[in-house]
Structure formats: structure tokens, C-alpha cells
Amino acid sequence: MMFTVIQRCESFHQKCKIEYESETSRSKWHIILIGIMGFITIVMLPLSGWFAVKKLKKNENIVVRRLGTVRVEKKPGFIFLLPFLDDWHRIYRRTQSLKIPSFQVPTKEGMLIVKAEVVYKIYNPVTFVMAVKNLTSFIQIEAERQMMRMFQKKLFIDLVFEEQNIKEKMLAHLQKQANRWGVHVSKIHMGFEPLRENRKYQAESPSQPEESSNFIWAEDSCGMKNEEPNGDKSRKCISSPCYITIMALAIILLIVTFPISIWFLLKRVKKHEGIVIHRLGRMLGAKGPRWIILVPIIDKLQRVDLWIQPLTVPSIKVTTKDGIHMLCHINIKYEIENPVWCAKTMNFAKYLESRVLSGVVKLIKVKNADELHRQHENIEDDLLIYLKTITTSWRLQIHQVEIDYQPVLKESNLIECSGSRIAFENEEDSPPTLPSPVSSPGVSEHKKTDHFISIESVMEDLVYTVGLCFQFEITSPGKPSKKYFLDLTKGNGNAGEGCPNSTPDVILELSEDSLRRMLTGDLSLYTAFLTEKIHISGDISDAVKLYQVFRLFFVHFPNLILSYIYRNIF
């Protein structure tokens, strides 16, 4: 046992001796190489000064690797490097932005094109130089892995509404990974849109702008780089002498025809208007608002209106969650921020319409008819957010979205219905429940007289606010239909059984059960109309005012009126 320990100690001692001798010999060779390169650098002065002297600016570090050793230069000034021996990297300590090339991510509906820009700062230059060769590829790989986990089980419209949560999760994940590289990620900007596989559809869609104020995209909206074919490059090189010759001839023509040529030479660009100039097949960019100079015959002018413009989307028929068909009319107000983008796009309005229609279908098909009525403004806001997310990369600003719903009814449901819009009022405050019909034979005549005086005062208010005549046709299985009327056109109003003296403005046909449910608040007038439990003849907008009558009577006489109607009708 003792002999084994002594052998191990001797082997360890020999190993340490060999390492010490190798380090000593290495240090000797280092000194020799450094001395030779320093001598060569001095001899080659001042030519070698271009390679040996580097200037270190403020907020910069230089990481120098010399024969396996690493050092960091932090102080601003001039530093001395040895050519061929020193491998140096300049590191910027300021906050920088890195644009990640677009990549595809699968979702539940299909593929998405994702573009991102990361704002970062290097806090450990040595770790960054030793660990990272290509920061762009590293961040892109991490972003793709994380997005595949988050996107693969979600719909596109869900991603639009959860965009802020997605950004926060992505930022937390990238911060965790980048800390190992000596990098701190402070912010991330993201944009995504569905992949368009149809080439014809892709040609009609708007192309990506060249610049953006908040987020710079170097690729078009499909995620494909704007590369020029080889044939176009060779043609461009061949046509450059022709371009110069034509320009010279045009300028000579302008000088010869002066001052008549001034009329064609100067053009005025008005406020809120942009002009895009095409010269011999090349786009020179947008100009205005100011006076601009054109070359006649060569320059082609294209004016772009930058005011807020309306866009009426074709009506679309959508089925709600409860099976009711709704005809949706959508109006949009938008503003073009980049005239060059508009000039490059063949028909951006058609592509915008398709986006609007797809968003409306996804929003409405998951809601009931009553939810559409109550959450009308929320649905418009959701569609506005959805469109802004898509059109941000187009430099197109969406200002307002208006949606009108109109139920699609069968011919039997509406006999003579006029009016193009259904605008039922808010029915959130449903009437109180129906009390049990209790006869009260002992009620004094004085109390009855008080009730009738109150009813007359309420009827006067209804005549002033409503001013319509209603006729009700109550049907019941196995019994003849009964007719009642409510005349609120003159005087204190009139109500009773039978037909009114004047022509009714609205005729409502419904069953006893539907009327009972409407009176008790179990069935709203809006739902009854859409589900064909009530048939209306006349102006639908006038029929809506019947709800005001019910609500006012319920507020003032809940027990008297309901029990009276219950006894006489049912």
C-alpha cells in the first residue's frame, strides 16, 4: 500500500515538471516571436503603422488575443498591435439593434412569416468574443425554437390579440440565453403574417416598404428579399450609356425650347399629396409638398393622395354561433404613409378587403346574436387591432372601422319590411319577472282612479316620444287569433281589442308563449325577431320603439299592468 502511494506521488511530480518545462519553453518561444515581429514592425515604419496602431473610441472595447492569451483594452486612445500575432475584435458597449432575418413558424392554421428586431448591449466583451461567432444566427435559432412551442397550437387571430404576452415571453427567454454569452437583451420588436403560397395572390399583394420609422424591415411583406435577377443586372449595366445619352439629349431640348419648357419642367406638389417619379424604368422616390423639377418625355408622374380615405368593403354573409345569418357591412378609414409603397402596389385595396373579411368572419362566428348587439364596439376595436397589426409593415395606417349587422331573413318572416338597418336599442335592463296573477276584488275605487290617472299621464308621455300605432296579432294552437292595438298617435293614446281606427304603422304577429316570455323578460325583442318568433310588417326601426313602451310601463306599474294583460290575454 505504501509503495503504491509513493509511485503515484512520483508520477504526479514528473507530470508537474513536464508541464513547467513546456510552459517555460512556450514562454521562451513567445518572447522570441514577439521580438521578431516587433523588430519587423519598427523596420517597416511608417507603413506598418497602418496595421499596428488602432484608435479606441469612447464606449468601445478591443479584445486582443495573442498566442493563446486574451486581454481587453478599455481606455480610449491609441493602442499598439503586432501584425500576424494579434487577433483583435472591436466591441461596441452602447445599446445596439439587431435585425433577425425572417423565418417561417408553423401554427394551427398554417405557416407564419415572422420578422423580429432585438435591442441588446454587450456587458462582457471577453465572454462574447469567446462564446459567440455569429450573434444573428444564435438569436434566430433560439427565437425559432421558442416560437414553435408557442405558435403550433394557436390560431392567427389569437396570436394577434396575445402579441404583447408573446413579446414578453420571448424577451424573457432571450434574456436567459443571452446572459451566458455576455449579452443583455433589453427589448424585442416582432411582426408576423400568414404565408401566401399562391403566386398570383402574392403578386397582387402589397410589397414591403423600404423604410419604417419605428421598425426597419429589409425584406418585403412575404419575407422574401428583393433580389434582382442576373438578367436585370446585366441589362442595367448595358443600358447605363444609353441612359446618360437620353438624359443629355433631353436637357439640350429643354435649353433650346426655353422658356416654353418651364411649363412642363416645374410641377407643384400640394399639401397632403405625394408624387412618385419614374424615370426610364427607375423609381426616384417620393417628392413633396413643394415645387419639383421634371424632365419632360422621360419622367412619368404618379400622384398619391395622403389624406384619410374611406374604403367600403363588399358585404359578407356570416353565420353566428347560434345559427343566425348576419349580413355585415364594413367601412374603413385608412391613410397612406409611404407613397412609394402605394406606387409599387398594383391593387392594395383588394388585398386589404380580403384581410378585413377574414377578420370579420373569425370574430363573428364565435359569438351569439345578442353578444354582437351588446359588444358591438368591442368587436370593432378588436378588428381595428387585428388590421393595424397586419398593415404596420405596409406603412398603411388604419384609423377607424365601422361594422353594421343586418340579419338575413326568410321571405315568410318579413312581408313588407322597409329600412336598411336594424338598430335595436340596448336591452340590458330586462323587465322584472312576472308576478303571480292574483285577483284583488277588494281594491277600492279610489285606488283604481289613481292608477288610471297615472296611466293617462304615462300615455301622454308615450304619445309625445313614440307617436306610433301598433297592432298585435296573438296566435295560439287550436284557437282563433286575437287582435289588439296600441294607438299612441294623438291625445292620451288608446288601447284595446280589435283593429285601430287609423292604419297601424307596425303589425306584429307572435304566439302567446312568445308574448309571455317577452313580458317576463325571458325573451328579448331582438332575439325574438332574429329567431323568427315574431313577424313584423312595417318599418323595423319603428318596431324597436315598442321596447320603450314595455320598459316605461314596467317601471311605473309592474303589478297592475302585467296582471291585467295576463288575465285578459292569457
Coordinates of N, CA and C in Angstrom, one line a residue, residues 16 23 73 88 103 142 225 229 266-267 281 513 515:
C16 N 4.0 17.4 -13.3 CA 4.2 18.8 -13.0 C 5.5 19.4 -13.6
E23 N 5.7 25.0 -20.3 CA 5.3 26.4 -20.2 C 6.5 27.3 -20.3
E73 N -8.7 46.0 -23.9 CA -8.3 47.4 -23.8 C -9.6 48.2 -23.7
W88 N -7.7 40.7 -33.1 CA -8.4 41.7 -32.3 C -9.8 41.8 -32.8
F103 N -38.2 34.3 -40.8 CA -38.2 32.8 -40.8 C -39.7 32.3 -40.7
E142 N -32.6 30.4 -31.3 CA -33.4 30.4 -30.1 C -34.8 31.0 -30.3
K225 N -36.5 38.4 -49.8 CA -35.6 39.5 -50.1 C -35.8 40.0 -51.5
P229 N -32.8 39.8 -60.5 CA -32.2 38.7 -61.3 C -31.0 39.1 -62.0
L266 N -41.6 72.4 -64.4 CA -41.9 72.6 -63.0 C -43.3 72.1 -62.7
K267 N -43.4 71.4 -61.6 CA -44.7 70.9 -61.1 C -44.8 71.1 -59.6
G281 N -37.8 53.7 -66.3 CA -38.0 52.4 -65.6 C -37.4 52.4 -64.2
D513 N -97.1 32.2 -26.2 CA -95.9 31.8 -25.4 C -94.8 32.8 -25.6
L515 N -95.2 36.0 -26.4 CA -95.5 37.3 -25.8 C -95.3 37.2 -24.3

